PDB file of C-alpha atoms in Angstrom:
ATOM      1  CA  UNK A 608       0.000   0.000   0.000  1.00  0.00           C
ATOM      2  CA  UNK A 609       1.520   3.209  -1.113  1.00  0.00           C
ATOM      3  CA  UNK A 610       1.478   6.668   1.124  1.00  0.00           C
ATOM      4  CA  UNK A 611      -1.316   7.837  -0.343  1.00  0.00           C
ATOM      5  CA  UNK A 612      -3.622   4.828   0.016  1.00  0.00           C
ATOM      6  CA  UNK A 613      -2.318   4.483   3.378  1.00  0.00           C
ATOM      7  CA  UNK A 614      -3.372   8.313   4.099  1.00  0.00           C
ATOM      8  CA  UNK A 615      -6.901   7.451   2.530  1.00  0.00           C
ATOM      9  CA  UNK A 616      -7.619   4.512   4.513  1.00  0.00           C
ATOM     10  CA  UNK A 617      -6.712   6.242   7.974  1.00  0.00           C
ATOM     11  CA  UNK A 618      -8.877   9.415   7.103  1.00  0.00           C
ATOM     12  CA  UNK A 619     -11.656   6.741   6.586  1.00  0.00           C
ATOM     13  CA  UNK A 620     -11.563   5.211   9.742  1.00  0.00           C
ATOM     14  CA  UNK A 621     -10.886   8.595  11.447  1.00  0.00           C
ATOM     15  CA  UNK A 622     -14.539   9.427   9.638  1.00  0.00           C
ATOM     16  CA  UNK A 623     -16.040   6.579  11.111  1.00  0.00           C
ATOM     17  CA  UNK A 624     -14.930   7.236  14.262  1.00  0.00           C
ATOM     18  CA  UNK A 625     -16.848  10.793  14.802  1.00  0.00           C
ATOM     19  CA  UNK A 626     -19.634   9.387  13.763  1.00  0.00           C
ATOM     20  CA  UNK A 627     -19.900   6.363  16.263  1.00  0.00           C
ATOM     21  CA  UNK A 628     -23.777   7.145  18.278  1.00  0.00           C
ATOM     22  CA  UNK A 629     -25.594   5.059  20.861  1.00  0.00           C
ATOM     23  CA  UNK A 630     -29.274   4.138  20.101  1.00  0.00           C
ATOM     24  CA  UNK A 631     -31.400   1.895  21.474  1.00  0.00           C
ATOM     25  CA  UNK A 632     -31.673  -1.385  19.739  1.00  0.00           C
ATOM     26  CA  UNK A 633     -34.689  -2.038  17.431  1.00  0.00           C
ATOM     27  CA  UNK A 634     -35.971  -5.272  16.082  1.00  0.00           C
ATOM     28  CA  UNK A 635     -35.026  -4.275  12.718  1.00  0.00           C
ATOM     29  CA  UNK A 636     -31.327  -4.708  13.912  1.00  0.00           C
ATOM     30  CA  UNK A 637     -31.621  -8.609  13.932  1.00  0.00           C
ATOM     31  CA  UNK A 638     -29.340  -8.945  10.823  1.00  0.00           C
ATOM     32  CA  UNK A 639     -26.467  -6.468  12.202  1.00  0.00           C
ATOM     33  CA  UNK A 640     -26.676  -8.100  15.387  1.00  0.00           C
ATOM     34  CA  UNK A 641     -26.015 -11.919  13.589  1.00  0.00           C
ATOM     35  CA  UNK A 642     -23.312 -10.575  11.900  1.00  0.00           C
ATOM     36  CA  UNK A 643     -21.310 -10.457  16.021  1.00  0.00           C
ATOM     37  CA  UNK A 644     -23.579 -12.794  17.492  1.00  0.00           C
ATOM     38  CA  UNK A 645     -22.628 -15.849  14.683  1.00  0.00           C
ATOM     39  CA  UNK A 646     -19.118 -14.890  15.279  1.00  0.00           C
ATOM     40  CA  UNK A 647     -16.770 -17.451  17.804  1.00  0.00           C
ATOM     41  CA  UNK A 648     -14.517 -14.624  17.534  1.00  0.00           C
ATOM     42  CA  UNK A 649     -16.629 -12.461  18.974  1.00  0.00           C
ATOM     43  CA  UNK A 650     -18.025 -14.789  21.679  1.00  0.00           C
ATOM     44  CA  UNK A 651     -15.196 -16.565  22.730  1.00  0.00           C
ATOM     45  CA  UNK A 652     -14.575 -14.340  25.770  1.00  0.00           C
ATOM     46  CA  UNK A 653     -18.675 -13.934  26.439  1.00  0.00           C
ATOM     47  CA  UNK A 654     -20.651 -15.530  28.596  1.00  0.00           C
ATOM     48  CA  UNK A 655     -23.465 -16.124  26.124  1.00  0.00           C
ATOM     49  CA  UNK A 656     -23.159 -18.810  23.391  1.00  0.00           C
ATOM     50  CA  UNK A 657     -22.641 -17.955  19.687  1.00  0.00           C
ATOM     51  CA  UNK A 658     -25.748 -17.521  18.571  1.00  0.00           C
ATOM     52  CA  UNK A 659     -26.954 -19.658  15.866  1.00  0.00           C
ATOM     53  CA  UNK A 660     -30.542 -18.888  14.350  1.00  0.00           C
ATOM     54  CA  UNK A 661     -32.008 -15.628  13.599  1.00  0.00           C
ATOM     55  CA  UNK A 662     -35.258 -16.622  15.854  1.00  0.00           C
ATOM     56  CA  UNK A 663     -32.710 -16.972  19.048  1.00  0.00           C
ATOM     57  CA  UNK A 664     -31.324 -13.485  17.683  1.00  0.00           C
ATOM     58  CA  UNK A 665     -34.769 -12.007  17.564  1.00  0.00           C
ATOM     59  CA  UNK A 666     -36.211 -13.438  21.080  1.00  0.00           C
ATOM     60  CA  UNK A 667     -32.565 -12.250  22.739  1.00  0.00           C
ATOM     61  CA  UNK A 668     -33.717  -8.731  21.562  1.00  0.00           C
ATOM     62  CA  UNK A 669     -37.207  -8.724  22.148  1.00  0.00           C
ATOM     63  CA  UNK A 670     -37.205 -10.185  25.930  1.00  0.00           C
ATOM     64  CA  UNK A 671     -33.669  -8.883  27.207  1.00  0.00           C
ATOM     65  CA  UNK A 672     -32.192  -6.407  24.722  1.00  0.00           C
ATOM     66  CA  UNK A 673     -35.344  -3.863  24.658  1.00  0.00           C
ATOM     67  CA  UNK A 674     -36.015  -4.268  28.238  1.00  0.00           C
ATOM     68  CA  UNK A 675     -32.997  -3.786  29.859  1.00  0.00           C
ATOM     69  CA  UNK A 676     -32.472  -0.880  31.901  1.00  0.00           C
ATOM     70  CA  UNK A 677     -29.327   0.799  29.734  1.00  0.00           C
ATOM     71  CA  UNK A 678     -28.431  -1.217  26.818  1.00  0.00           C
ATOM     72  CA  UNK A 679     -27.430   0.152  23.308  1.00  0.00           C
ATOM     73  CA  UNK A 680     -26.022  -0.280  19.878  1.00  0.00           C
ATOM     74  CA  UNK A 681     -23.045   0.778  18.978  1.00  0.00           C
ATOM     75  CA  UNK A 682     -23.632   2.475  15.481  1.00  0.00           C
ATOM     76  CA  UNK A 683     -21.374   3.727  12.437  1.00  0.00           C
ATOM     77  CA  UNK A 684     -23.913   5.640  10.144  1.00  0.00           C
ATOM     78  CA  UNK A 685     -26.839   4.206  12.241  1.00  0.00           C
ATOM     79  CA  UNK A 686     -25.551   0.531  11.042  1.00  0.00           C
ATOM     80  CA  UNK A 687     -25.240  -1.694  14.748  1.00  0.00           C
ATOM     81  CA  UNK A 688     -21.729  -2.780  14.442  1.00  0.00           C
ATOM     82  CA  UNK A 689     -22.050  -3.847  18.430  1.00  0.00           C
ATOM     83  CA  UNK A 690     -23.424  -3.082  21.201  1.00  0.00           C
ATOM     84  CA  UNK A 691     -22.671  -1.652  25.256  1.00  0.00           C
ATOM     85  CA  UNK A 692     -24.599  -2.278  27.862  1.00  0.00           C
ATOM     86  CA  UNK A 693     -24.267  -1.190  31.828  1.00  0.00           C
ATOM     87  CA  UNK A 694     -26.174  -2.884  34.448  1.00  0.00           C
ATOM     88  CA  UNK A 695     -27.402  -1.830  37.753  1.00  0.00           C
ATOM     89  CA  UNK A 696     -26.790  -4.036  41.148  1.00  0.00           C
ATOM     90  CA  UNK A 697     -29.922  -3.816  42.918  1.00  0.00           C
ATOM     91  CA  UNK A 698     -28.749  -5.161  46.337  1.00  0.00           C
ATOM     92  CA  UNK A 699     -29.118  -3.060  49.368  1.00  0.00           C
ATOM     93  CA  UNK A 700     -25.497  -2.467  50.122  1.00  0.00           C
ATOM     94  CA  UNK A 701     -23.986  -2.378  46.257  1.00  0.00           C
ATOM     95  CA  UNK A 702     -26.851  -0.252  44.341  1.00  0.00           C
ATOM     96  CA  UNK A 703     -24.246   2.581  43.766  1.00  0.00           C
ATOM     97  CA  UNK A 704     -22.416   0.544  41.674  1.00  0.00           C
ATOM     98  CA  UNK A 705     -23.397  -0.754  37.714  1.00  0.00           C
ATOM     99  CA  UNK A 706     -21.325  -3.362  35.468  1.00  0.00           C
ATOM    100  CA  UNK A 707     -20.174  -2.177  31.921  1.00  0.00           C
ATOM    101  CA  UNK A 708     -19.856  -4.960  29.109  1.00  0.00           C
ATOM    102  CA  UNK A 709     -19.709  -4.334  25.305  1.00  0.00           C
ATOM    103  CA  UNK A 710     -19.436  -6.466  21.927  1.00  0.00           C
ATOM    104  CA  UNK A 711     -18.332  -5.739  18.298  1.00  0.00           C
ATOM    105  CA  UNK A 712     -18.629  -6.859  15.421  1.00  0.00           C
ATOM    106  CA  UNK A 713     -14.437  -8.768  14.750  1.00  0.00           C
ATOM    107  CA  UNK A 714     -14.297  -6.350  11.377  1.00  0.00           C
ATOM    108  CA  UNK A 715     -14.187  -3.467  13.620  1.00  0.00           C
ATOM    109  CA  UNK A 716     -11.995  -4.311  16.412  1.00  0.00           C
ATOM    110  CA  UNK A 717      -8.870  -2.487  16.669  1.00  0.00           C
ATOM    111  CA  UNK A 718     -10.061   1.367  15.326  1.00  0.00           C
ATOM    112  CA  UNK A 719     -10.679   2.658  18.697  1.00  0.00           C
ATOM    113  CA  UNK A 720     -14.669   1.941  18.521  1.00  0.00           C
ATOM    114  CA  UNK A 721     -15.206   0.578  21.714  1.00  0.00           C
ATOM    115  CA  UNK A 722     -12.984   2.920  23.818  1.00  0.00           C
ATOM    116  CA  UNK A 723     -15.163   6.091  22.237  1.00  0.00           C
ATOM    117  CA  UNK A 724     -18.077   3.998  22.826  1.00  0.00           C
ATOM    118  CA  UNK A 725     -17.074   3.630  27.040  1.00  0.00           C
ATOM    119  CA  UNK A 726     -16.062   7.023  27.450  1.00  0.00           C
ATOM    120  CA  UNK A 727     -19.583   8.340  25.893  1.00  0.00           C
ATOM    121  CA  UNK A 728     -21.113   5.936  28.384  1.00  0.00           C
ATOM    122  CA  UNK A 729     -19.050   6.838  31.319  1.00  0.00           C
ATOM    123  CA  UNK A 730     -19.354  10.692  30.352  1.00  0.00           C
ATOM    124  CA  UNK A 731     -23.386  10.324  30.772  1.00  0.00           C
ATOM    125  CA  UNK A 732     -24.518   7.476  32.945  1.00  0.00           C
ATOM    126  CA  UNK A 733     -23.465   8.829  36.198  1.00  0.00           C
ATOM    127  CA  UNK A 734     -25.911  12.070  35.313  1.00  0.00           C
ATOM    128  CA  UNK A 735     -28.172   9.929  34.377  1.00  0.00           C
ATOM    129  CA  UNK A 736     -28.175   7.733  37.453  1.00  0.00           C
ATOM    130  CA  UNK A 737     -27.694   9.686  40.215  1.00  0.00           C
ATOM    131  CA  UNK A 738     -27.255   7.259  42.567  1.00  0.00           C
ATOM    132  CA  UNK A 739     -24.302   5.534  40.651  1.00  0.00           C
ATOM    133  CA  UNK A 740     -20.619   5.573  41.889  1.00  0.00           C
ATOM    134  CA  UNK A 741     -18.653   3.625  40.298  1.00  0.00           C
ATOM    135  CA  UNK A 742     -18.605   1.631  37.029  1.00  0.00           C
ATOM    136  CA  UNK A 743     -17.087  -1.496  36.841  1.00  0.00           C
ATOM    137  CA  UNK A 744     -15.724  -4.093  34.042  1.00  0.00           C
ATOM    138  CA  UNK A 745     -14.575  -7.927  33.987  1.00  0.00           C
ATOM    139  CA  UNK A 746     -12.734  -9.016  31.468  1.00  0.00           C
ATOM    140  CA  UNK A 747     -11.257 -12.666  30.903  1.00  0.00           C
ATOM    141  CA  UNK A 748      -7.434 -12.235  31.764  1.00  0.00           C
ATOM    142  CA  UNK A 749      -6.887 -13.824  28.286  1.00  0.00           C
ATOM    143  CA  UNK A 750      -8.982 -10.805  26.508  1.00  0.00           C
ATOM    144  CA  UNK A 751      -5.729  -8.521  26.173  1.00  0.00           C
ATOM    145  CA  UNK A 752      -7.891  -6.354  23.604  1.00  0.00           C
ATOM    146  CA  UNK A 753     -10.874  -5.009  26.041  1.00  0.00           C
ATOM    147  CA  UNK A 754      -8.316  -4.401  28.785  1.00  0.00           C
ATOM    148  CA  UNK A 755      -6.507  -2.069  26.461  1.00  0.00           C
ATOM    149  CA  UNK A 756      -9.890  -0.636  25.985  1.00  0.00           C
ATOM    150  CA  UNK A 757     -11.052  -0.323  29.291  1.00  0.00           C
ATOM    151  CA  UNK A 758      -7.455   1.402  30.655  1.00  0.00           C
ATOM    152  CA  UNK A 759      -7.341   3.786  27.610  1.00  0.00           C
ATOM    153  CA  UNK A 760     -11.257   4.647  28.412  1.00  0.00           C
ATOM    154  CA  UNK A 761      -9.483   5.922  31.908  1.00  0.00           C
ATOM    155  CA  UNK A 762     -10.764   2.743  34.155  1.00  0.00           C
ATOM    156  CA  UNK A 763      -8.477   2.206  36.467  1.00  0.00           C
ATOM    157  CA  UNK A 764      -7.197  -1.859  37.135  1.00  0.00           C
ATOM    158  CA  UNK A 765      -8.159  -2.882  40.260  1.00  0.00           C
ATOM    159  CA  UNK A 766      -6.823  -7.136  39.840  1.00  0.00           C
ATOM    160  CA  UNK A 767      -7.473 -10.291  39.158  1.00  0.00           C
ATOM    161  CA  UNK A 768     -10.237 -12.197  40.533  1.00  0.00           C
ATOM    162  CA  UNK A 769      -8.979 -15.884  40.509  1.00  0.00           C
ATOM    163  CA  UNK A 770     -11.369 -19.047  39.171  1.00  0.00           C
ATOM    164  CA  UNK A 771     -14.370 -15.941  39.434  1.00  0.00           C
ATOM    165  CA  UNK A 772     -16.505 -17.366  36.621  1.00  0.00           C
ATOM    166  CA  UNK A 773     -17.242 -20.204  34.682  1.00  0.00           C
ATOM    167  CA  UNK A 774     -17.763 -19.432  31.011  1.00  0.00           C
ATOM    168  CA  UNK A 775     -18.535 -21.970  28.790  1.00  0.00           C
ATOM    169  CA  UNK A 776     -17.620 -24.893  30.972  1.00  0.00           C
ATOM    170  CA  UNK A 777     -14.328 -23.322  32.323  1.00  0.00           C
ATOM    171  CA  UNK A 778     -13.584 -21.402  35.453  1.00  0.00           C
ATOM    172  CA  UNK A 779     -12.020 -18.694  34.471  1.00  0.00           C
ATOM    173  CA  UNK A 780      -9.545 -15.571  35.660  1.00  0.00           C
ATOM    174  CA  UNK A 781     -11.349 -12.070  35.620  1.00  0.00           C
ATOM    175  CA  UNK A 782      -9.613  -9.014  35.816  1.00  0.00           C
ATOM    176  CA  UNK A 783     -11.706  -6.191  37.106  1.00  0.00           C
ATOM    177  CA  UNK A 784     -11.900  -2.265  36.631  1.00  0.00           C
ATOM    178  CA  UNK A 785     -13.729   0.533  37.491  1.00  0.00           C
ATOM    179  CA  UNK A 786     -14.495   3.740  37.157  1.00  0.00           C
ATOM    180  CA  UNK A 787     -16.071   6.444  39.487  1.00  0.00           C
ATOM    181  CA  UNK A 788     -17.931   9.265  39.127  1.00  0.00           C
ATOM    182  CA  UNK A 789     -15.307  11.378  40.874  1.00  0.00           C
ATOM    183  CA  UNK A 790     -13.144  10.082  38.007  1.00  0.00           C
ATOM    184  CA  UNK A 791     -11.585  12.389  35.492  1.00  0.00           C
ATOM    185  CA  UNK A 792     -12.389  11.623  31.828  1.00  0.00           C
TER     186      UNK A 792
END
């Protein structure tokens, strides 16, 4: 690839990055959301199993997707390339803190998507839940790529939370992070 193709290319992506919104999902995202969901790449590190019919896809978003509390796709040109998602703790002693997790399509990993994606989260949720502290992440110790997203988001690494969950048949290492409201962006 010569300079100027390589110059072309990078502009691209830069374009695609200011214009990466948050929307709530929609039926009508089914197909965008098979493109991830079909993926092993994509799922390896999740806790759900790759999906594999479009009816699974569409009764995931109709009875979880649409009703949870914050959930959202992760859009280039309205297109759901992914999709972030924080959850609430509703005990009595932890309802100040809210879990972050996030998925993307494999074609898009790499360009900086996800960590623009977190920091628009983290730059909004805490106004709009005011009872929320802190934000906080696990990520599979082997998933090198969402820890690099999570620290260059500004979430600080707390450690590693040994034989913490079993995914897909296999206890596995988390490594958890947070960030608080009283954090700096």
């Amino acid at each position: 690839m010569d300079e100027t193709s390589r110059k072309s290319e990078g502009k691209e992506i830069e374009d695609e990055l200011t214009e990466i919104t948050l929307r709530q999902i929609e039926l009508s995202d089914v197909d965008d959301f098979m493109e991830w969901a079909t993926d092993e790449k994509v799922s390896q590190f999740c806790t759900w199993d790759t999906y594999t019919s479009k009816d699974q896809a569409l009764d995931f978003i109709n009875n979880i997707a649409i009703p949870h509390p914050w959930l959202r796709v992760i859009c280039i040109k309205n297109r759901a390339i992914g999709s972030i998602s924080v959850t609430p703790n509703s005990g009595r002693f932890d309802s100040c803190r809210a879990e972050l997790g996030y998925v993307l399509a494999y074609k898009y990993w790499g360009k900086g998507i996800v960590t623009k994606a977190v920091k628009i989260v983290v730059s909004n949720i805490f106004s709009e839940w005011k009872n929320l502290e802190r934000v906080e992440a696990l990520v599979d110790v082997d998933n090198k790529g969402s820890q690099k997203v999570l620290e260059k988001a500004g979430f600080l690494k707390e450690g590693v939370l040994r034989k913490f969950k079993t995914i897909k048949g296999r206890s596995r290492d988390e490594v958890i992070f947070s960030f608080l409201s009283t954090d700096a962006l």
